[in-house]
GROMACS .gro file of C-alpha atoms in nm:
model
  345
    1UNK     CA    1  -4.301   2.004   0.437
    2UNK     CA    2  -4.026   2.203   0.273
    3UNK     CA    3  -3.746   2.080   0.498
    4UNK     CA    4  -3.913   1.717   0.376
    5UNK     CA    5  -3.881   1.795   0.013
    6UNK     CA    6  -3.557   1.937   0.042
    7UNK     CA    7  -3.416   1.597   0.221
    8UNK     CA    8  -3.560   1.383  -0.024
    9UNK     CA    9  -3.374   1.662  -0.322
   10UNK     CA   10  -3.087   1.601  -0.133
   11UNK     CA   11  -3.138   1.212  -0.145
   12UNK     CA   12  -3.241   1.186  -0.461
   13UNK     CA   13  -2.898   1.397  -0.565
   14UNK     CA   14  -2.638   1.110  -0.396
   15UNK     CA   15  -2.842   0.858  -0.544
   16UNK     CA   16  -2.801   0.994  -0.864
   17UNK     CA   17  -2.421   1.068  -0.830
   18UNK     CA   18  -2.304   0.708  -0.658
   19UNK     CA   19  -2.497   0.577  -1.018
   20UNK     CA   20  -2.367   0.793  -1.219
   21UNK     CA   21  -1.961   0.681  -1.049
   22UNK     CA   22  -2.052   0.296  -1.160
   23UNK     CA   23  -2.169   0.389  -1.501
   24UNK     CA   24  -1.853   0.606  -1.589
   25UNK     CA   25  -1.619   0.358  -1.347
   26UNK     CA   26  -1.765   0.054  -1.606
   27UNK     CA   27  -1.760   0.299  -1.937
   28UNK     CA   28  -1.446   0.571  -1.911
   29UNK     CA   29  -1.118   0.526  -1.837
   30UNK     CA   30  -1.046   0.613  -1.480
   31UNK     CA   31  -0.736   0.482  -1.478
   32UNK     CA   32  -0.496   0.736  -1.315
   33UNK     CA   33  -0.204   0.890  -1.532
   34UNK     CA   34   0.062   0.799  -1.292
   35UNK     CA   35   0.188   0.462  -1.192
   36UNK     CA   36   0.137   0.292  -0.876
   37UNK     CA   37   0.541   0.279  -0.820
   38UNK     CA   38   0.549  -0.075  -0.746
   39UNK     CA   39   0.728  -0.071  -1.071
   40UNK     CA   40   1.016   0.047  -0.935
   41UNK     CA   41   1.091  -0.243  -0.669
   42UNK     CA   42   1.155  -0.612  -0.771
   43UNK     CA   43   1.258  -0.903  -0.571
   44UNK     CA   44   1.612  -1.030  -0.561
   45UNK     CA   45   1.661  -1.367  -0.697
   46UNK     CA   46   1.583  -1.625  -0.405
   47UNK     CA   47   1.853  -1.854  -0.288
   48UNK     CA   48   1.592  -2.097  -0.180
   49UNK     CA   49   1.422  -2.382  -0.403
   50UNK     CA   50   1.106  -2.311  -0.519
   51UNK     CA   51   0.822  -2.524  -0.357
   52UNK     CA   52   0.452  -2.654  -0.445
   53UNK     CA   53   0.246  -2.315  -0.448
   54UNK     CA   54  -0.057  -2.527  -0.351
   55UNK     CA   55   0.192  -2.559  -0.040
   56UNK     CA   56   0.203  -2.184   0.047
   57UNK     CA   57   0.017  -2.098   0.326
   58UNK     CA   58  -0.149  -1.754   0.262
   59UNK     CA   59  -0.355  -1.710   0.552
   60UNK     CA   60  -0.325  -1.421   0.769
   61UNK     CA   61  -0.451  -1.219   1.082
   62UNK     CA   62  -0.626  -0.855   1.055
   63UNK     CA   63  -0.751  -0.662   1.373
   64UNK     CA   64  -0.753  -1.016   1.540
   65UNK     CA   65  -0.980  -1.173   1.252
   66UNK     CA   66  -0.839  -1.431   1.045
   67UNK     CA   67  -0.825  -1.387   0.632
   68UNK     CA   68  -0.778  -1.695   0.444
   69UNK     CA   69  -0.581  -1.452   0.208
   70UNK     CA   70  -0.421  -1.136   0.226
   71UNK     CA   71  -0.697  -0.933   0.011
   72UNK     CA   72  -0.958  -0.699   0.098
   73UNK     CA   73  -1.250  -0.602  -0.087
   74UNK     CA   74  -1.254  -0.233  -0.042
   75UNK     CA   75  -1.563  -0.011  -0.098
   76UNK     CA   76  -1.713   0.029  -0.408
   77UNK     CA   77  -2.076   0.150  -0.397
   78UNK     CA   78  -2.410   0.137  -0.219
   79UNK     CA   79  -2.675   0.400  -0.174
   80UNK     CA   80  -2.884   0.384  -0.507
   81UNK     CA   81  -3.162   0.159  -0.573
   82UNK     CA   82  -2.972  -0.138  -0.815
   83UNK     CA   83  -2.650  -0.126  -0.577
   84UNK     CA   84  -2.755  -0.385  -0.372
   85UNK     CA   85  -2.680  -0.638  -0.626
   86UNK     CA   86  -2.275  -0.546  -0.668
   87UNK     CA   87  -2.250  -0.560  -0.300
   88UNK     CA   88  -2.436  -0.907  -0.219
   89UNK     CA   89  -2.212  -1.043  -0.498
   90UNK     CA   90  -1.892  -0.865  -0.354
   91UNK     CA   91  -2.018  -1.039  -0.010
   92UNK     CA   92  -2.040  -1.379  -0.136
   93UNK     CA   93  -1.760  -1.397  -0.293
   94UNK     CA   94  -1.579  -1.270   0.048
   95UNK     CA   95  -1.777  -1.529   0.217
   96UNK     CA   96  -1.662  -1.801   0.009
   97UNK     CA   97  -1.338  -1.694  -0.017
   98UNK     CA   98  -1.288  -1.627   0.343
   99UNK     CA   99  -1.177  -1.221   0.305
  100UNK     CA  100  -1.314  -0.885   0.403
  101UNK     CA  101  -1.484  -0.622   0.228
  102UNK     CA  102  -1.633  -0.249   0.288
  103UNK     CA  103  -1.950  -0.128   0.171
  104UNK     CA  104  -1.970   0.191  -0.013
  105UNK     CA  105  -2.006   0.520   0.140
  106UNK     CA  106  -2.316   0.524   0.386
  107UNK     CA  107  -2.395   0.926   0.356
  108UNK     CA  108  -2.682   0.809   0.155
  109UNK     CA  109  -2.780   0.619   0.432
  110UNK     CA  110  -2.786   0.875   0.656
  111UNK     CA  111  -2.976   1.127   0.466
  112UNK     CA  112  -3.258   0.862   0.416
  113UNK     CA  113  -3.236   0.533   0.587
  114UNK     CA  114  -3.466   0.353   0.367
  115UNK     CA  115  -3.183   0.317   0.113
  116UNK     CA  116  -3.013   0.098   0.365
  117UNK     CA  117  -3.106  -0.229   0.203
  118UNK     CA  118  -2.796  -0.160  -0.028
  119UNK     CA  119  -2.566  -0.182   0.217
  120UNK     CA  120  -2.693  -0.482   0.362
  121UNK     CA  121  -2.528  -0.842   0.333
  122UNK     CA  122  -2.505  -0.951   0.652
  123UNK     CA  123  -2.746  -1.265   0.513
  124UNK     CA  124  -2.471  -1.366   0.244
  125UNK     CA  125  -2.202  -1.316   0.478
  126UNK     CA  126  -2.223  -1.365   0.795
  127UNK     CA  127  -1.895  -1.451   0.887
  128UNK     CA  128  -1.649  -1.171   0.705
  129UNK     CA  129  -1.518  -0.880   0.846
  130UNK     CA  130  -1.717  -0.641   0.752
  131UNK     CA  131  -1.646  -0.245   0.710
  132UNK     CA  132  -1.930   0.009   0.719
  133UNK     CA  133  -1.767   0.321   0.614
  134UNK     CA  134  -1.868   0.721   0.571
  135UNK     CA  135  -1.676   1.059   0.453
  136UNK     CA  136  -1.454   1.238   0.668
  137UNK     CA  137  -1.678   1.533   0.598
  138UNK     CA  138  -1.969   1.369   0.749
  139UNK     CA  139  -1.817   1.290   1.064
  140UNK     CA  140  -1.754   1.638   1.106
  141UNK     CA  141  -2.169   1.763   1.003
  142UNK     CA  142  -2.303   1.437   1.214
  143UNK     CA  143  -2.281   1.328   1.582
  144UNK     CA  144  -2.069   1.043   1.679
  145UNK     CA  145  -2.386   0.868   1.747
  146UNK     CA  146  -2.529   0.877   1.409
  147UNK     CA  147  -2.228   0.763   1.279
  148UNK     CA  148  -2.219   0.435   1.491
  149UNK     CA  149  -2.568   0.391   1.413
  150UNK     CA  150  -2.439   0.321   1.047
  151UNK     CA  151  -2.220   0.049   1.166
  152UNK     CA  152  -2.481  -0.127   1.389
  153UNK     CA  153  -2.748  -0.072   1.087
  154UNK     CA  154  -2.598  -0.365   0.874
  155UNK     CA  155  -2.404  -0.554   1.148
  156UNK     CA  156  -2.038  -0.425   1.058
  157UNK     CA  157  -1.735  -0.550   1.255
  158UNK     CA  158  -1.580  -0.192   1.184
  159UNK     CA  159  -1.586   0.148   1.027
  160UNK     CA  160  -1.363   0.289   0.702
  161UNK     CA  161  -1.362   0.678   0.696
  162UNK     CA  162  -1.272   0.790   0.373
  163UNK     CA  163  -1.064   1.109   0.305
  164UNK     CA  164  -1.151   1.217  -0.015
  165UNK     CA  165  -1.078   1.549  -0.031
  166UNK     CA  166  -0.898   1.617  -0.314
  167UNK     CA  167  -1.242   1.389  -0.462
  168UNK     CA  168  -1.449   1.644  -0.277
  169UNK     CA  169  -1.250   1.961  -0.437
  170UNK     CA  170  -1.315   1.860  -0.804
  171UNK     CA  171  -1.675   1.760  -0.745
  172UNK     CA  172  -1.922   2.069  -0.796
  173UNK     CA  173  -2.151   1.981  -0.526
  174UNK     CA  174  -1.870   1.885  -0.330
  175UNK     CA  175  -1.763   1.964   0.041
  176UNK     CA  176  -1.484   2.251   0.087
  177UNK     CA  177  -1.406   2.299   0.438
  178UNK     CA  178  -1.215   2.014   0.655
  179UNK     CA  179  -1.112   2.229   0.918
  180UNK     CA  180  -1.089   2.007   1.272
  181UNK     CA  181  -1.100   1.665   1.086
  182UNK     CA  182  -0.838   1.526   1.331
  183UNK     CA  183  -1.028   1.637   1.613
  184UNK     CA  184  -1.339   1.530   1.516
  185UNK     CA  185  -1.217   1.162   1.411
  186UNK     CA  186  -1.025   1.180   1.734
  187UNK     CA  187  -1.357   1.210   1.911
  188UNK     CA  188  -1.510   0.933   1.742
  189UNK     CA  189  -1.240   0.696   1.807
  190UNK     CA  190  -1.251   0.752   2.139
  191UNK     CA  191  -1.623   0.680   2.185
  192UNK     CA  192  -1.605   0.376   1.945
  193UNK     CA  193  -1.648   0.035   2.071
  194UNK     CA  194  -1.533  -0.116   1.707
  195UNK     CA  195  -1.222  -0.042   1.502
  196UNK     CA  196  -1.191   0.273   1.290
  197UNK     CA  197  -0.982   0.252   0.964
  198UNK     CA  198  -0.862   0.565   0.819
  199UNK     CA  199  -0.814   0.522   0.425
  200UNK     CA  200  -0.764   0.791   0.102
  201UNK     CA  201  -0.914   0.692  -0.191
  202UNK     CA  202  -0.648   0.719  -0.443
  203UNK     CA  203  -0.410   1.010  -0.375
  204UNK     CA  204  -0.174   0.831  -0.085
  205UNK     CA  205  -0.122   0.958   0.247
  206UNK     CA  206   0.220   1.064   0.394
  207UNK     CA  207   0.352   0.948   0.680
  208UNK     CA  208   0.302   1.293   0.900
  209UNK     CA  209  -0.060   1.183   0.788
  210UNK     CA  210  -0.074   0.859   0.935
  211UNK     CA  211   0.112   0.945   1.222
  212UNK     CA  212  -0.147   1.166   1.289
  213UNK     CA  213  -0.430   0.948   1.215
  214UNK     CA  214  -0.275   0.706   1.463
  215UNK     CA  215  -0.247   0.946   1.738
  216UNK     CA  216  -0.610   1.014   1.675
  217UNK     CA  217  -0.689   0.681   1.761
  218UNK     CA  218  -0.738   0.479   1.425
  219UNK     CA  219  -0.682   0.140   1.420
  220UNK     CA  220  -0.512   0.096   1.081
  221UNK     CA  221  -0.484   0.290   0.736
  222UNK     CA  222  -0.537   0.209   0.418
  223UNK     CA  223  -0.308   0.418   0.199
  224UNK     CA  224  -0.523   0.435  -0.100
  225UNK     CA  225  -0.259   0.598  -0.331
  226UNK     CA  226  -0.201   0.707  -0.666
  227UNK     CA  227  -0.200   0.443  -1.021
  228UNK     CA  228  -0.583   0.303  -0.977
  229UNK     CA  229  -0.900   0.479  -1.061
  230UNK     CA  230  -0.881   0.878  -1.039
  231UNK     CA  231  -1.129   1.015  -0.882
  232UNK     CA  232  -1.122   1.356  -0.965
  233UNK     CA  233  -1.081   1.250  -1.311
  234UNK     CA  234  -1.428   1.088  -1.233
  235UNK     CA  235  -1.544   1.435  -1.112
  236UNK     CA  236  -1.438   1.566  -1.387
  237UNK     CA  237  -1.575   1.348  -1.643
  238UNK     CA  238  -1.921   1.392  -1.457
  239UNK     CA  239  -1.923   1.789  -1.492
  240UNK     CA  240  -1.748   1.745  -1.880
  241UNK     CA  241  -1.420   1.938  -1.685
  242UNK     CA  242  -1.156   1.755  -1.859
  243UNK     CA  243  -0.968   1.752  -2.156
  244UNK     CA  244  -0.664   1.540  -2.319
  245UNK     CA  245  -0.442   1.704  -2.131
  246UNK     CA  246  -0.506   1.569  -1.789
  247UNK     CA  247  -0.274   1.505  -1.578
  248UNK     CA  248  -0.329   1.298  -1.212
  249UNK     CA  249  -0.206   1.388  -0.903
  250UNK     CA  250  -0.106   1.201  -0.582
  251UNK     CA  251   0.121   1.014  -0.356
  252UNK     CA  252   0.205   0.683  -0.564
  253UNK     CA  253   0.080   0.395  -0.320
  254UNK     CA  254   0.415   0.232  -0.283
  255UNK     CA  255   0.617   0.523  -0.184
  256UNK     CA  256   0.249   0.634   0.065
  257UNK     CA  257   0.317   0.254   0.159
  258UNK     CA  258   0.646   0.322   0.273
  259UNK     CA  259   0.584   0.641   0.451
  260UNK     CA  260   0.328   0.479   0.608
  261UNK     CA  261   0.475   0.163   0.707
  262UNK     CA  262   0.769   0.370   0.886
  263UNK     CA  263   0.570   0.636   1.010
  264UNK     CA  264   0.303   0.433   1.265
  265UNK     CA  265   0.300   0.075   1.418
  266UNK     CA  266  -0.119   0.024   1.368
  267UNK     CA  267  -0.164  -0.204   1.044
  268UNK     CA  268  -0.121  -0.076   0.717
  269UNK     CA  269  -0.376  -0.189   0.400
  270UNK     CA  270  -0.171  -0.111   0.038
  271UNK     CA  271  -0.436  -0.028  -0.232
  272UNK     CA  272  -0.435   0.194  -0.491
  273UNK     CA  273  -0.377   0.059  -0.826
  274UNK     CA  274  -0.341  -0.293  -0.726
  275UNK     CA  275  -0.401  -0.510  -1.017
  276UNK     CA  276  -0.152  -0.750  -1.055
  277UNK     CA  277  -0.064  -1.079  -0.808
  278UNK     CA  278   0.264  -0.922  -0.798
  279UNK     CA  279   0.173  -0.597  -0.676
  280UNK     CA  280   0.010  -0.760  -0.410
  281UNK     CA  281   0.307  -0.944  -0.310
  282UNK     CA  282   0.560  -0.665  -0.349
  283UNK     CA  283   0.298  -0.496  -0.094
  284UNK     CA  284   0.323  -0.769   0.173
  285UNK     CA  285   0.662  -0.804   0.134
  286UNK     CA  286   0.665  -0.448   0.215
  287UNK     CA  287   0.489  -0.510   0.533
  288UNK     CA  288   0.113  -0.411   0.424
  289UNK     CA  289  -0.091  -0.641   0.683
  290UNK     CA  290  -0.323  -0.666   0.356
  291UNK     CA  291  -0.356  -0.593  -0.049
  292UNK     CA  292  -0.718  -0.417  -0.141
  293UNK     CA  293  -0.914  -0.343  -0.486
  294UNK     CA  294  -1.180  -0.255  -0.604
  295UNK     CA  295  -1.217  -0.159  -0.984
  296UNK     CA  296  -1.112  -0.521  -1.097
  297UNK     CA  297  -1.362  -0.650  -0.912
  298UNK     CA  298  -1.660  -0.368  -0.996
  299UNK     CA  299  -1.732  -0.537  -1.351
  300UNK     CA  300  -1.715  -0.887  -1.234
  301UNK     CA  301  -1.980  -0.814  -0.934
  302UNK     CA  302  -2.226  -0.663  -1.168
  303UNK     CA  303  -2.263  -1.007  -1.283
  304UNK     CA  304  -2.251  -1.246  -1.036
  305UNK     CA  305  -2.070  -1.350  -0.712
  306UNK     CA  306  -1.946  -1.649  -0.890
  307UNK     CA  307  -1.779  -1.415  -1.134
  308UNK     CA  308  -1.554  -1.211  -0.856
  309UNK     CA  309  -1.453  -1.524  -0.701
  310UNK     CA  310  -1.312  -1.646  -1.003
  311UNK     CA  311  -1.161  -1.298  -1.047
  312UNK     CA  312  -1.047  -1.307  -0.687
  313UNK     CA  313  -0.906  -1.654  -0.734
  314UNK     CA  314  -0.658  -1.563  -1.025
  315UNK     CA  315  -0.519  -1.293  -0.779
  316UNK     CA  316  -0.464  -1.575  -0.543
  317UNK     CA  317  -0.307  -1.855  -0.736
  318UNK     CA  318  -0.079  -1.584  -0.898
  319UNK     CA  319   0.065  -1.447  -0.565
  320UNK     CA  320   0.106  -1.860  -0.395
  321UNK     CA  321   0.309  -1.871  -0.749
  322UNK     CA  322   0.519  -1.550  -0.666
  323UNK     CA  323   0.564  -1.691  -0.269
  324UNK     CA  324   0.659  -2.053  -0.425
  325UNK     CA  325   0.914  -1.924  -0.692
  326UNK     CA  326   1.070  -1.716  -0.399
  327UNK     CA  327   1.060  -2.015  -0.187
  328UNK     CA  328   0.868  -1.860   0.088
  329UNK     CA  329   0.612  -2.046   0.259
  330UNK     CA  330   0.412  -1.819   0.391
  331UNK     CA  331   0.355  -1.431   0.406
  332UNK     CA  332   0.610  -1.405   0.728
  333UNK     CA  333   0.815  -1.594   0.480
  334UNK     CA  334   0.748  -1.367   0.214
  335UNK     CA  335   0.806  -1.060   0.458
  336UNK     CA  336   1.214  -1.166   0.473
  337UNK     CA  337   1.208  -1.197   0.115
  338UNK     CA  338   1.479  -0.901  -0.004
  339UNK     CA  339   1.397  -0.615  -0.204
  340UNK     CA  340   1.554  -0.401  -0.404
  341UNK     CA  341   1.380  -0.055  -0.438
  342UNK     CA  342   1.441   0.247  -0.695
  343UNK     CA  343   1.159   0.485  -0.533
  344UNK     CA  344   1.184   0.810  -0.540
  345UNK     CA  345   1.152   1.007  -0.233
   0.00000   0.00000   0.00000
């Protein structure tokens, strides 16, 4: 009985924290101090005409799954009763739109299954490629078993692990100890029969990181860096930790980008910060296989689907604009497009 009660404490804990992230993710600002550093590169003036952007051809291919644009949903939430509603709309609007997504972290899920309705939406999407996803940190307590279970539970195509340590550091209740995280994602790679992603979530990885995460057998990485929502800010605000003098810390995502991009030869997601049509295109042009968000798209999916697909649309007109003022007709096109770049390494 008191192992029962102290599962359902536990439970009832994550539920409380995943809504306490949405409310201060839709009232603070979690915006990170530092900029994303796509500031810092601009495209040189194209020799080539412009064309008709509704000729641009924006479609591309992701772990052999076709995206009818270059975007991906990432995770936002899931796990407390209420959550089910962002992700159905987050779903449908992938659905409709033809583009991935992720559910939120699934550690609810595993300390009480019954939660799992808010991760499902199989039912409004049954054709996306879908990402269940989990903590580093809890592929290191659970079995490699449990954690596939997660991804058979609501029908994924794949699985995002998260590192959020530096997340996990500022949060009170918070994990400490990652030793053996390589060798434990190692061994679930290797047992998988679905496609692991390895992505931060808002700090950047290097590229000794991803090279490592690549030997370990991850299919691609999504660099999550620094200049979008802070999540140890977030931590912070949720334990009243912080004061006007915070400052954020990270790996901005276009220099992670970089690093990552010549560091491995899996695919490589840019997020982190993304909130313009031309951040996505400077990231593609870059080589990112794909452009993901998340905050612009949390207050739009807490009212309806048709609300992120009108969200998601301006995104998409804006970068076939960028592609048809640079003349390119397509995101290979777009890839040859020259850059000049002031990062700083």
């Amino acid at each position: 009985m008191k192992e029962k009660q102290s599962s359902q404490q536990e439970t009832d804990k994550t539920a409380k924290r995943k809504l306490e992230h949405i409310k201060i993710c839709l009232e603070e600002n979690v915006q990170s101090t530092m900029n994303n550093g796509f500031e810092r590169i601009s495209f040189k003036s194209s020799e080539k005409p412009g064309i008709n952007p509704e000729k641009t051809d924006i479609v591309v291919s992701f772990l052999g799954r076709k995206f009818n644009a270059p975007i991906f949903i990432e995770a936002i939430t899931g796990g407390a009763p209420g959550t089910e509603k962002i992700n159905k709309n987050l779903a449908t609007a992938g659905q409709k739109l033809g583009i991935g997504m992720a559910v939120g972290s699934q550690r609810a899920m595993l300390e009480n299954p019954e939660i799992g309705y808010t991760y499902q939406v199989r039912d409004a999407a049954p054709d996306i490629f879908l990402l269940a996803n989990i903590g580093i940190a809890q592929v290191l307590q659970y079995s490699p078993e449990q954690i596939e279970s997660l991804v058979k539970a609501i029908k994924a195509d794949g699985l995002a692990v998260h590192f959020n340590i530096s997340q996990e550091m500022a949060q009170k209740e918070g994990d400490k100890d990652f030793s053996g995280i390589y060798e434990a994602l190692a061994r679930l790679c290797f047992r998988a029969k679905f496609p692991v992603i390895a992505k931060e979530v808002g700090f950047g990885m290097t590229g000794d990181m991803a090279k490592q995460l690549e030997n370990s057998g991850v299919a691609a990485i999504d660099v999550a860096g620094a200049g979008g929502t802070d999540w140890r800010k977030i931590e912070l605000l949720r334990s009243n930790e912080i004061d006007e003098n915070y400052s954020s810390e990270g790996i901005p995502t276009a220099l992670s980008l970089e690093q990552c991009l010549n560091s491995v030869k899996i695919p490589v997601i840019s997020s982190g910060g993304i909130r313009t049509a031309t951040d996505i295109a400077k990231s593609l042009a870059m080589g990112a296989a794909l452009a993901g968000m998340a905050l612009p798209l949390l207050k739009p999916a807490t009212v309806s689907a048709g609300e992120v697909v009108k969200k998601l649309k301006e995104y998409i007109l804006g970068l076939k604009k960028i592609m048809a003022g640079l003349g390119a007709e397509n995101i290979k096109e777009l890839g040859k497009v020259i850059l000049e770049e002031e990062i700083k390494r």
